[in-house]
mmCIF file of C-alpha atoms and ligand atoms in Angstrom:
data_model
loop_
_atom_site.group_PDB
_atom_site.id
_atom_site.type_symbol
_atom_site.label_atom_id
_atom_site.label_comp_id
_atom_site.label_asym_id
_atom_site.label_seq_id
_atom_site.Cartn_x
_atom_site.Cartn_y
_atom_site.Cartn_z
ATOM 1 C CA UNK W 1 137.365 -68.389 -70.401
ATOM 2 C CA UNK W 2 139.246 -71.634 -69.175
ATOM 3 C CA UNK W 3 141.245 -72.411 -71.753
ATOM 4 C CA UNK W 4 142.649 -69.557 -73.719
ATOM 5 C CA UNK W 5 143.639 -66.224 -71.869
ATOM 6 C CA UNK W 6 143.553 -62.809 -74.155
ATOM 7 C CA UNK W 7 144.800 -59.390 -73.864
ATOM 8 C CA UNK W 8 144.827 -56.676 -75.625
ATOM 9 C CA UNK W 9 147.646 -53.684 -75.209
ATOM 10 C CA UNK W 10 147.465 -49.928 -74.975
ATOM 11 C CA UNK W 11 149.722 -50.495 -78.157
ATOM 12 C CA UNK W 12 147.495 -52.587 -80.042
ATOM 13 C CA UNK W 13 149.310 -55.778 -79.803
ATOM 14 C CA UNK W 14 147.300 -59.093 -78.616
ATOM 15 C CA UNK W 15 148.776 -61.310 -76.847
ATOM 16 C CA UNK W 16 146.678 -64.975 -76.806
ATOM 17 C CA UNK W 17 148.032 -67.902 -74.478
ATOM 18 C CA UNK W 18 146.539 -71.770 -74.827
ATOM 19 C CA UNK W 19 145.897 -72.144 -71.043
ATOM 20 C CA UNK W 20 145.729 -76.164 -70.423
ATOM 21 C CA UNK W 21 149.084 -76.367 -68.464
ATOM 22 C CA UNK W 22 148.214 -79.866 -67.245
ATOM 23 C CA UNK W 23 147.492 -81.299 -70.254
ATOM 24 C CA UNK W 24 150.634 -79.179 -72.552
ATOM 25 C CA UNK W 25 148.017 -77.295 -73.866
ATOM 26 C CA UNK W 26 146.637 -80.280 -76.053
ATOM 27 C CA UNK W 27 143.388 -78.853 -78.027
ATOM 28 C CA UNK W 28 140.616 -80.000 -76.922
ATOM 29 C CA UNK W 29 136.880 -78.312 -77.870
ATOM 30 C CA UNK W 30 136.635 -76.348 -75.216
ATOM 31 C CA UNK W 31 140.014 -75.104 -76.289
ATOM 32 C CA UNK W 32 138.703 -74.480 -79.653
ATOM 33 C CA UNK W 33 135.743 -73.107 -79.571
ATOM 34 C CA UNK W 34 137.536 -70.072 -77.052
ATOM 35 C CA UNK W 35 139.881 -69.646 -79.945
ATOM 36 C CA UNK W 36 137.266 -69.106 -81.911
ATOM 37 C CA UNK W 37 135.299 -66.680 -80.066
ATOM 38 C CA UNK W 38 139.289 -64.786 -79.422
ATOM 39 C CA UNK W 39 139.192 -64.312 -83.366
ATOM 40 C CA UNK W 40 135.799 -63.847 -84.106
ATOM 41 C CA UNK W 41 135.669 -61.014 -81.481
ATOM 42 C CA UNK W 42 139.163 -59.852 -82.555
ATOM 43 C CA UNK W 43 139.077 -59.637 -86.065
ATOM 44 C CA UNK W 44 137.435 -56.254 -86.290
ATOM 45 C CA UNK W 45 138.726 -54.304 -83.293
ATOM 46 C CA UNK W 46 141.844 -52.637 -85.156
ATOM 47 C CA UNK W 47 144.531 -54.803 -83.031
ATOM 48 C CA UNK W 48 148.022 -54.636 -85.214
ATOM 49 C CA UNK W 49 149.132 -57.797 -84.619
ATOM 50 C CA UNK W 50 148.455 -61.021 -82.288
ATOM 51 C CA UNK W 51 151.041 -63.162 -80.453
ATOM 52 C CA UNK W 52 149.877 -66.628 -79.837
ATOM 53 C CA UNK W 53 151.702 -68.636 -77.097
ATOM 54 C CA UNK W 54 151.259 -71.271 -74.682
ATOM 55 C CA UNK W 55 151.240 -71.499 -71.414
ATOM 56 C CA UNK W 56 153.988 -72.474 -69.174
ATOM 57 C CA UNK W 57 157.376 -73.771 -70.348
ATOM 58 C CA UNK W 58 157.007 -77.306 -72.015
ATOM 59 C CA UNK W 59 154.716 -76.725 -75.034
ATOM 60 C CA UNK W 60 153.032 -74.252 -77.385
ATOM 61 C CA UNK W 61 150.611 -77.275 -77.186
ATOM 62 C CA UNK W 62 151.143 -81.357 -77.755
ATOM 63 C CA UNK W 63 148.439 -81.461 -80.104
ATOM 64 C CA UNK W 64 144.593 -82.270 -80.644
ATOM 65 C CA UNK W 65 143.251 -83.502 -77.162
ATOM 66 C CA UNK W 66 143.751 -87.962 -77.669
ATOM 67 C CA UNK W 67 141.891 -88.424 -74.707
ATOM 68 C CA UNK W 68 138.743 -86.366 -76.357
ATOM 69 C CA UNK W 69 139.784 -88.010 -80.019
ATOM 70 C CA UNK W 70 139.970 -91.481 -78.748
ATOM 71 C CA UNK W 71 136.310 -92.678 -78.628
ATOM 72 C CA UNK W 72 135.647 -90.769 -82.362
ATOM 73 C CA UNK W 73 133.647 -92.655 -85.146
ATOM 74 C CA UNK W 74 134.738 -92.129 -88.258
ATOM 75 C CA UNK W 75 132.021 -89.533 -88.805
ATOM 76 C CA UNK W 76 132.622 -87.781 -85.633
ATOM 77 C CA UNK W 77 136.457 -87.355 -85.949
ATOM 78 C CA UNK W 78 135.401 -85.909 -89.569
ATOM 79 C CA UNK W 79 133.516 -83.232 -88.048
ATOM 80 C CA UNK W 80 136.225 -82.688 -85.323
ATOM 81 C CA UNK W 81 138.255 -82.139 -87.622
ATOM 82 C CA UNK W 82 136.546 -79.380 -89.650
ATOM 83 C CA UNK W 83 135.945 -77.581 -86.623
ATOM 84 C CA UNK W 84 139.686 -77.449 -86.313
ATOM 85 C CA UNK W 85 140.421 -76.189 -90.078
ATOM 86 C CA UNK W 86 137.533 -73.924 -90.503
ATOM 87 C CA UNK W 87 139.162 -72.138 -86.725
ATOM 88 C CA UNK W 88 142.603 -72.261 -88.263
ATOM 89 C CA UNK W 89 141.072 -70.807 -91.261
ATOM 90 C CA UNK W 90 139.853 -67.793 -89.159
ATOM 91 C CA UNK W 91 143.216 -67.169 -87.850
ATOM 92 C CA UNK W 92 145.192 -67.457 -91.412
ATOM 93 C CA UNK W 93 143.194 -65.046 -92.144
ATOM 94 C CA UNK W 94 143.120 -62.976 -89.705
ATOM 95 C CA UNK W 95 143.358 -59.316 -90.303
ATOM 96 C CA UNK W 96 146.502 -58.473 -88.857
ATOM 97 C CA UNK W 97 149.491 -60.396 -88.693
ATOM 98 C CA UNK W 98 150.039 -63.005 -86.169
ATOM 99 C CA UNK W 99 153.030 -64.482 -84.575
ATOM 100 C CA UNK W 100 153.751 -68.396 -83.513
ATOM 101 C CA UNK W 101 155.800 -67.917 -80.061
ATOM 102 C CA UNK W 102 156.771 -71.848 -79.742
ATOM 103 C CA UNK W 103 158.788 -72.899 -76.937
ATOM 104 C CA UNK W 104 158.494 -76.459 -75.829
ATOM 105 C CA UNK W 105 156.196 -79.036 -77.636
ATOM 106 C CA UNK W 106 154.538 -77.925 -81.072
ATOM 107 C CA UNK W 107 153.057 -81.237 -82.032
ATOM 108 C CA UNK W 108 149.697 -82.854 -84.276
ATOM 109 C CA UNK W 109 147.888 -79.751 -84.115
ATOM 110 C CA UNK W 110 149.986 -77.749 -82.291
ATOM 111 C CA UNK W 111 152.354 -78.037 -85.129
ATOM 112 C CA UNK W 112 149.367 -77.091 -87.110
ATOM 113 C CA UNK W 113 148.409 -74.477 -85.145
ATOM 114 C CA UNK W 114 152.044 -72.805 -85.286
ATOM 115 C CA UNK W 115 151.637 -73.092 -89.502
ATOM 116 C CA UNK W 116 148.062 -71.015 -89.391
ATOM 117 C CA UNK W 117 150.162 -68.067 -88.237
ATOM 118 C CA UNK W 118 152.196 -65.691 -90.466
ATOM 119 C CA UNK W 119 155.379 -66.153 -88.667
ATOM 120 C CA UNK W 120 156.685 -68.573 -86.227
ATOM 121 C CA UNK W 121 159.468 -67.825 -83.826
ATOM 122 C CA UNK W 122 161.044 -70.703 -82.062
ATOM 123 C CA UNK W 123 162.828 -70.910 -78.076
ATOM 124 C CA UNK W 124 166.203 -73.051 -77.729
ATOM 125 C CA UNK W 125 163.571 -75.859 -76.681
ATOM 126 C CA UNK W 126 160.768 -76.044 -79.435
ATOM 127 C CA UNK W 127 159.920 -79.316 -80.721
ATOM 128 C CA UNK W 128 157.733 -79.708 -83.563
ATOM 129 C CA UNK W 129 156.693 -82.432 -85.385
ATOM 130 C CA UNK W 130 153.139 -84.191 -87.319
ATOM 131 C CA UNK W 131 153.812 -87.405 -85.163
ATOM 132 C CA UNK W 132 149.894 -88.131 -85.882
ATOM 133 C CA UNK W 133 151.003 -91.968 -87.502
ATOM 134 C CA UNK W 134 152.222 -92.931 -84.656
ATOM 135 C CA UNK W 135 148.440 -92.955 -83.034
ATOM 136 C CA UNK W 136 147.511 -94.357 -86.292
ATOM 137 C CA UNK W 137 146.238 -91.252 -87.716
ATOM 138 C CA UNK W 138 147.121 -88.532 -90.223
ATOM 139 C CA UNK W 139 147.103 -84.692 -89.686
ATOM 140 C CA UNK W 140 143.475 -83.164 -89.272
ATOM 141 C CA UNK W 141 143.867 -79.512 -88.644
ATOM 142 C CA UNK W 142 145.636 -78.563 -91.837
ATOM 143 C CA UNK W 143 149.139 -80.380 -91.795
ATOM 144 C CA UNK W 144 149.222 -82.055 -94.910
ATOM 145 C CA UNK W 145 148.346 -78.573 -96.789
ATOM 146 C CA UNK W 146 150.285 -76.412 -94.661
ATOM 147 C CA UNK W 147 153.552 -78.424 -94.022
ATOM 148 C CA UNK W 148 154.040 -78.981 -98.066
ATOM 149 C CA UNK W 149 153.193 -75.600 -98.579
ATOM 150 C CA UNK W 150 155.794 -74.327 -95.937
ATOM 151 C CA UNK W 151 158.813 -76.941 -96.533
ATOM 152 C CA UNK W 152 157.854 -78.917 -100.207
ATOM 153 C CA UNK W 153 156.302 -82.111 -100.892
ATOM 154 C CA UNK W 154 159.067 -84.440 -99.859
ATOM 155 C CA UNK W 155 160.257 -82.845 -96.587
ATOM 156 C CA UNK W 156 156.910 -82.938 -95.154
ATOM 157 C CA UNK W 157 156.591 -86.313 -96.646
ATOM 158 C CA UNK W 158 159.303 -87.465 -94.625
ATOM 159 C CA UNK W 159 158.293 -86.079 -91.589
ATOM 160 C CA UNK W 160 155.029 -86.866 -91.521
ATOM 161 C CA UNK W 161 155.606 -90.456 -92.132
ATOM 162 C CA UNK W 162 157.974 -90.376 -90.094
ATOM 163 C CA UNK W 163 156.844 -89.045 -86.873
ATOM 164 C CA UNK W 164 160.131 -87.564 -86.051
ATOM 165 C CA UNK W 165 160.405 -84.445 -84.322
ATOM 166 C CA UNK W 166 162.120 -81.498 -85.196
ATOM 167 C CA UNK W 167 164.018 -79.245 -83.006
ATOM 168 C CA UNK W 168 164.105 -75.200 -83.467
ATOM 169 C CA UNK W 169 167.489 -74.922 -85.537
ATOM 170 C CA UNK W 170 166.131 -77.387 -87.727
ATOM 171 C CA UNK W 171 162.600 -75.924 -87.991
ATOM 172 C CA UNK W 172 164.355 -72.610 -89.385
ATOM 173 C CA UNK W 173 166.505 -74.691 -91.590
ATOM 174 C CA UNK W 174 163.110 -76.513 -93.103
ATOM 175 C CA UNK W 175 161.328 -72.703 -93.464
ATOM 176 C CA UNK W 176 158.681 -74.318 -90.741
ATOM 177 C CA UNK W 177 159.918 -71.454 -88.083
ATOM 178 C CA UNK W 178 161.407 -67.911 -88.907
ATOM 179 C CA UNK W 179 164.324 -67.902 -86.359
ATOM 180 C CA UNK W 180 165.691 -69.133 -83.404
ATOM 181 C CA UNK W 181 164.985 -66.917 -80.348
ATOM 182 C CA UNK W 182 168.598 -67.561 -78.610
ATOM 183 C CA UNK W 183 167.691 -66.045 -75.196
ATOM 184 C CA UNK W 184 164.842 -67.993 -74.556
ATOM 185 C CA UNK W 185 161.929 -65.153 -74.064
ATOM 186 C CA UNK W 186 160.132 -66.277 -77.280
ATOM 187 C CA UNK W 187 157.206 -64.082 -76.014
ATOM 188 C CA UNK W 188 159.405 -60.958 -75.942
ATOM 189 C CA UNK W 189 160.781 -61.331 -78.968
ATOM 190 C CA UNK W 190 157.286 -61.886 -80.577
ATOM 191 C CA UNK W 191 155.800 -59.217 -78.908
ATOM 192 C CA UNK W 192 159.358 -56.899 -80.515
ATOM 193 C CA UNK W 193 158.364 -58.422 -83.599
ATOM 194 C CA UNK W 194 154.939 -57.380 -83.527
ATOM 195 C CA UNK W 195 156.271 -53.893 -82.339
ATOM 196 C CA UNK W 196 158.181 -53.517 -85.417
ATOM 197 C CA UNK W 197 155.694 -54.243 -87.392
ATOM 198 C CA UNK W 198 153.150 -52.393 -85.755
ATOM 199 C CA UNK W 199 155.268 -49.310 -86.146
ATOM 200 C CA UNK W 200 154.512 -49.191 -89.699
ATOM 201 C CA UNK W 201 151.331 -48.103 -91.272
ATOM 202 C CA UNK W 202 149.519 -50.397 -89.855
ATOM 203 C CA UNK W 203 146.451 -50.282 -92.978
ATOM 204 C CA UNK W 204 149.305 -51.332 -95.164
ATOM 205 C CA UNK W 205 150.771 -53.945 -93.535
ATOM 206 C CA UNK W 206 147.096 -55.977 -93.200
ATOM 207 C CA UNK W 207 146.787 -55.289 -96.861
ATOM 208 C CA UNK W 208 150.075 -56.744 -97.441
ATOM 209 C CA UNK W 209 148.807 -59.820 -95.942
ATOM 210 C CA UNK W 210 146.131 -59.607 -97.884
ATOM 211 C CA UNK W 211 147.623 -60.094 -101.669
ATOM 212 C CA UNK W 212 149.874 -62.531 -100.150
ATOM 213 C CA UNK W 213 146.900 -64.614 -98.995
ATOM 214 C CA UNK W 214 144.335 -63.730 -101.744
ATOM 215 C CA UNK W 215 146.870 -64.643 -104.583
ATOM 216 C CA UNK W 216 149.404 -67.372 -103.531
ATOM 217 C CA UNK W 217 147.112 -69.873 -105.987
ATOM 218 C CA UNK W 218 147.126 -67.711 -108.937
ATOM 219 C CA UNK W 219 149.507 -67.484 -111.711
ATOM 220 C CA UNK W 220 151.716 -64.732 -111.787
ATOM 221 C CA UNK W 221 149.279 -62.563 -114.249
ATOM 222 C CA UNK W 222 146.297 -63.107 -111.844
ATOM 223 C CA UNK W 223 148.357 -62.201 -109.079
ATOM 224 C CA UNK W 224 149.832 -58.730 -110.511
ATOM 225 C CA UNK W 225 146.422 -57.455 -111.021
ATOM 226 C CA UNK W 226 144.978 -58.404 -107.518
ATOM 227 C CA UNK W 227 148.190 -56.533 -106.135
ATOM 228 C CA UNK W 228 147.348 -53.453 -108.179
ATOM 229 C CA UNK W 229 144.001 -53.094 -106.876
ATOM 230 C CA UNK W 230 144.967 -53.585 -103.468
ATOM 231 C CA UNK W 231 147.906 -50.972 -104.219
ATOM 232 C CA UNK W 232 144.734 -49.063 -105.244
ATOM 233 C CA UNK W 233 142.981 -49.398 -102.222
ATOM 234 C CA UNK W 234 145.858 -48.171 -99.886
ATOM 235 C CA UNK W 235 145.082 -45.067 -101.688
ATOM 236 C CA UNK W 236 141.946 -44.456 -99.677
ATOM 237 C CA UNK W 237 143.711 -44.906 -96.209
ATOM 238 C CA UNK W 238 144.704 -42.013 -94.013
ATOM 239 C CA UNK W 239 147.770 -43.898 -93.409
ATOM 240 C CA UNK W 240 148.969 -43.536 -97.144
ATOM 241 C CA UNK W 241 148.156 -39.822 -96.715
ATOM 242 C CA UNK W 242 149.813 -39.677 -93.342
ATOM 243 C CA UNK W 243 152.983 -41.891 -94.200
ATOM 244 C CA UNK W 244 153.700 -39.813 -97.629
ATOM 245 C CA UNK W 245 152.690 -35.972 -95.797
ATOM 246 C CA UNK W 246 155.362 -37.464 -92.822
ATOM 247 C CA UNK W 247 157.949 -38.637 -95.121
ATOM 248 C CA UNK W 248 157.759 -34.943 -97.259
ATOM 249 C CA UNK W 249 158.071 -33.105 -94.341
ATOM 250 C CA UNK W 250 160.810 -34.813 -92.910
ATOM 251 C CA UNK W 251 159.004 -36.000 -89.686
ATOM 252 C CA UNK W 252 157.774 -39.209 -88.047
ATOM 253 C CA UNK W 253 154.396 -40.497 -89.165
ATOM 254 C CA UNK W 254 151.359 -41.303 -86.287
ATOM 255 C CA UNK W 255 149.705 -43.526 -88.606
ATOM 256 C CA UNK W 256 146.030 -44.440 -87.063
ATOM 257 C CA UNK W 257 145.446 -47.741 -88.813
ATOM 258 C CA UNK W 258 143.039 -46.636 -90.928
HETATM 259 N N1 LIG V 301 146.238 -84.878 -75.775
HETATM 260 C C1 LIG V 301 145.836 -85.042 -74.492
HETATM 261 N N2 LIG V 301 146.646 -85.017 -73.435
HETATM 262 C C2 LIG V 301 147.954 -84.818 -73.674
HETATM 263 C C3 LIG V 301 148.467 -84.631 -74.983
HETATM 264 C C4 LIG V 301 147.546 -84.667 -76.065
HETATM 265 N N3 LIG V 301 147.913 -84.447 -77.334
HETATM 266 N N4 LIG V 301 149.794 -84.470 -74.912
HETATM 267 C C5 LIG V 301 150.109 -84.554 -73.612
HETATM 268 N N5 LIG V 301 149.009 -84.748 -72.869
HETATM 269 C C6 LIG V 301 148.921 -84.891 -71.396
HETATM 270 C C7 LIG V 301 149.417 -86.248 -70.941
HETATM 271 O O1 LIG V 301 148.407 -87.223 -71.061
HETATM 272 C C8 LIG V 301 149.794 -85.948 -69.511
HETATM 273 O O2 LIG V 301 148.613 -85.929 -68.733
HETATM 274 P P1 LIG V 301 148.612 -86.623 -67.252
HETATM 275 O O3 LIG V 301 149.671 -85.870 -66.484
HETATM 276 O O4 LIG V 301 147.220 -86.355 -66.777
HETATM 277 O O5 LIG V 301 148.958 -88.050 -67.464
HETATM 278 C C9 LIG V 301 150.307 -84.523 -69.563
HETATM 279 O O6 LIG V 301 149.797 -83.957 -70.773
HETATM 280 C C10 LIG V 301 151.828 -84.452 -69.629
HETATM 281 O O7 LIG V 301 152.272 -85.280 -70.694
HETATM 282 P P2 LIG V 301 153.393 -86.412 -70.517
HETATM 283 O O8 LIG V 301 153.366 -86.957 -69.122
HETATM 284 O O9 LIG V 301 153.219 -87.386 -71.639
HETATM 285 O O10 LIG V 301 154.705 -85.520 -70.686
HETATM 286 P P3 LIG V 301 156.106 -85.999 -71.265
HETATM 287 O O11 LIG V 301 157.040 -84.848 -71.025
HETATM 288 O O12 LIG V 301 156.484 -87.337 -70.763
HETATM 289 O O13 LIG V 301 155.876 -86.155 -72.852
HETATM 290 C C11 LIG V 301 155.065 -85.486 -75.031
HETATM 291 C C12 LIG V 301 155.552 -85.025 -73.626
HETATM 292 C C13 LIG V 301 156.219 -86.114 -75.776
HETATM 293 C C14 LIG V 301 154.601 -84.236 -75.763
HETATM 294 C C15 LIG V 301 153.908 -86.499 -74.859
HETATM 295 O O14 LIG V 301 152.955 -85.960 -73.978
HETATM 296 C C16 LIG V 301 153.217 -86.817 -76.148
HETATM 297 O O15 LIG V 301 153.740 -87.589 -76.956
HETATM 298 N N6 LIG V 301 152.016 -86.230 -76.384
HETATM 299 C C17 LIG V 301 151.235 -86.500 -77.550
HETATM 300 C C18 LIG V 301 151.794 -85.812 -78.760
HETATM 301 C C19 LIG V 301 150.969 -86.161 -79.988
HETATM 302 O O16 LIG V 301 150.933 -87.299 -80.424
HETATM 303 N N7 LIG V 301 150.312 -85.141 -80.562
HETATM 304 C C20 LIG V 301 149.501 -85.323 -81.727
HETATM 305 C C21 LIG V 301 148.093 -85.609 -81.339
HETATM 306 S S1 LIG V 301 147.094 -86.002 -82.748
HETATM 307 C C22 LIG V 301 146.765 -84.530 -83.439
HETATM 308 O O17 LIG V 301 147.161 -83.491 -82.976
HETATM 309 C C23 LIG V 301 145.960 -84.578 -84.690
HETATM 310 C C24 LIG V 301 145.371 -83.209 -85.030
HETATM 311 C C25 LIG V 301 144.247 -83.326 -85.946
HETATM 312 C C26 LIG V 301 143.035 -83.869 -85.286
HETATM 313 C C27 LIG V 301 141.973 -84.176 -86.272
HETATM 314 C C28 LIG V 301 140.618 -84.430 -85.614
HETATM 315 C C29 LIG V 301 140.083 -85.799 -85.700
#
């Protein structure tokens, strides 16, 4: 792979970087279609919880590639963009959770990329902003869903038509990032995060995700009865049987994910 470097630890943690250094990691479809293959190929193999980062120290990534975007027809840049939402679709849903590790530039689709992930955690010097107006353009990959969704209608009115960017205190303060990471390793702490997280039943904590994501359109009704079933379903996981048996007899559970 060129543009995206994976690995997978002995503790069942992923770890993905954007790898275009030269370019801030700017998304280009080379870029994406690696991504794709990442979560494809991921998405069964039992990993807890993925990290996604970018390389080096000045961006997460700047955004869709403009040199690749420039040339588009209007059918063209239609199709780019799909590409784009139905990948970032993949990695919403994504089995396990996954954690946003910004530090430097989150921009256009990087921004975008960042809100496609459970959680975001943000270094002293993430930036992120929807600054697509500014090339004459709105958000492709998901921004004008995702930022509403994240920080209401009129803050992500204003900064999409705007183009300002938004440093990390601020993204916490909107709801776009989780916290400030004061120390600077954003990758450590995301990879502590995921370690937290990971120490739980593991089965659980993917269907958690799940009647988040399977219900956040429904009316509270709706929603109550696709929680029961999936409170249901934990019932046929070892990890339910492991995590009660541990708690009754006072000891610590090896849940198995399964
Ligand atoms: N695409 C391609 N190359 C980029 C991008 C990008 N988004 N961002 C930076 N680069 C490249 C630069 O061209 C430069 O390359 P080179 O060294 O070869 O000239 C290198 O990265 C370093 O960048 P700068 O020299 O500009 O670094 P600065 O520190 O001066 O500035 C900025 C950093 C502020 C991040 C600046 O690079 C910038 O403004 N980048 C563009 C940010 C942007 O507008 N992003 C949004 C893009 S649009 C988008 O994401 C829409 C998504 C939906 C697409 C829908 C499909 C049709």
């Amino acid at each position: 792979m060129e543009c995206i470097r994976f690995v997978s630890r002995d503790d069942g943690i992923g770890l993905l970087t954007l790898h275009r250094p030269k370019a801030l990691n700017a998304l280009n479809s080379q870029l994406l279609a690696e991504l794709e293959s990442v979560l494809v190929s991921q998405a069964g193999s039992g990993l807890f919880a993925l990290v996604l980062t970018g390389q080096g120290d000045r961006a997460f990534a700047a955004g869709a590639d403009i040199a690749e975007m420039a040339g588009f027809s209007a059918a063209q840049a239609e199709t780019f963009a799909a590409r784009g939402q139905r990948i970032f679709e993949l990695l919403e849903a994504f089995p396990a959770p996954t954690i946003a590790a910004v530090k430097g530039f989150a921009l256009g689709g990087g921004c975008e990329l960042a809100m496609a992930c459970d959680l975001v955690l943000a270094g002293p010097s993430a930036v992120f902003g929807q600054p697509e107006v500014k090339l004459g353009v709105i958000p492709g990959f998901g921004g004008t869903q995702r930022l509403v969704r994240r920080v209401g209608r009129q803050r992500a009115l204003e900064l999409m038509m705007t183009a300002r960017n938004v440093k990390a205190q601020e993204a916490v303060d909107l709801g776009l990032a989780l916290q400030v990471v004061d120390d600077g390793d954003v990758v450590g702490a995301a990879m502590a995060l995921a370690g937290r997280i990971a120490a739980n039943g593991p089965a659980a904590v993917r269907l958690v995700k799940r009647a988040v994501a399977e219900t956040d359109h429904l009316d509270l009704h709706r929603g109550l009865a696709a929680e029961r079933s999936l409170f249901g379903l934990c019932f046929a996981t070892d990890d339910q049987t492991e995590g009660m048996d541990a708690f009754l007899d006072r000891r610590k559970p090896a849940f198995t994910g399964r």
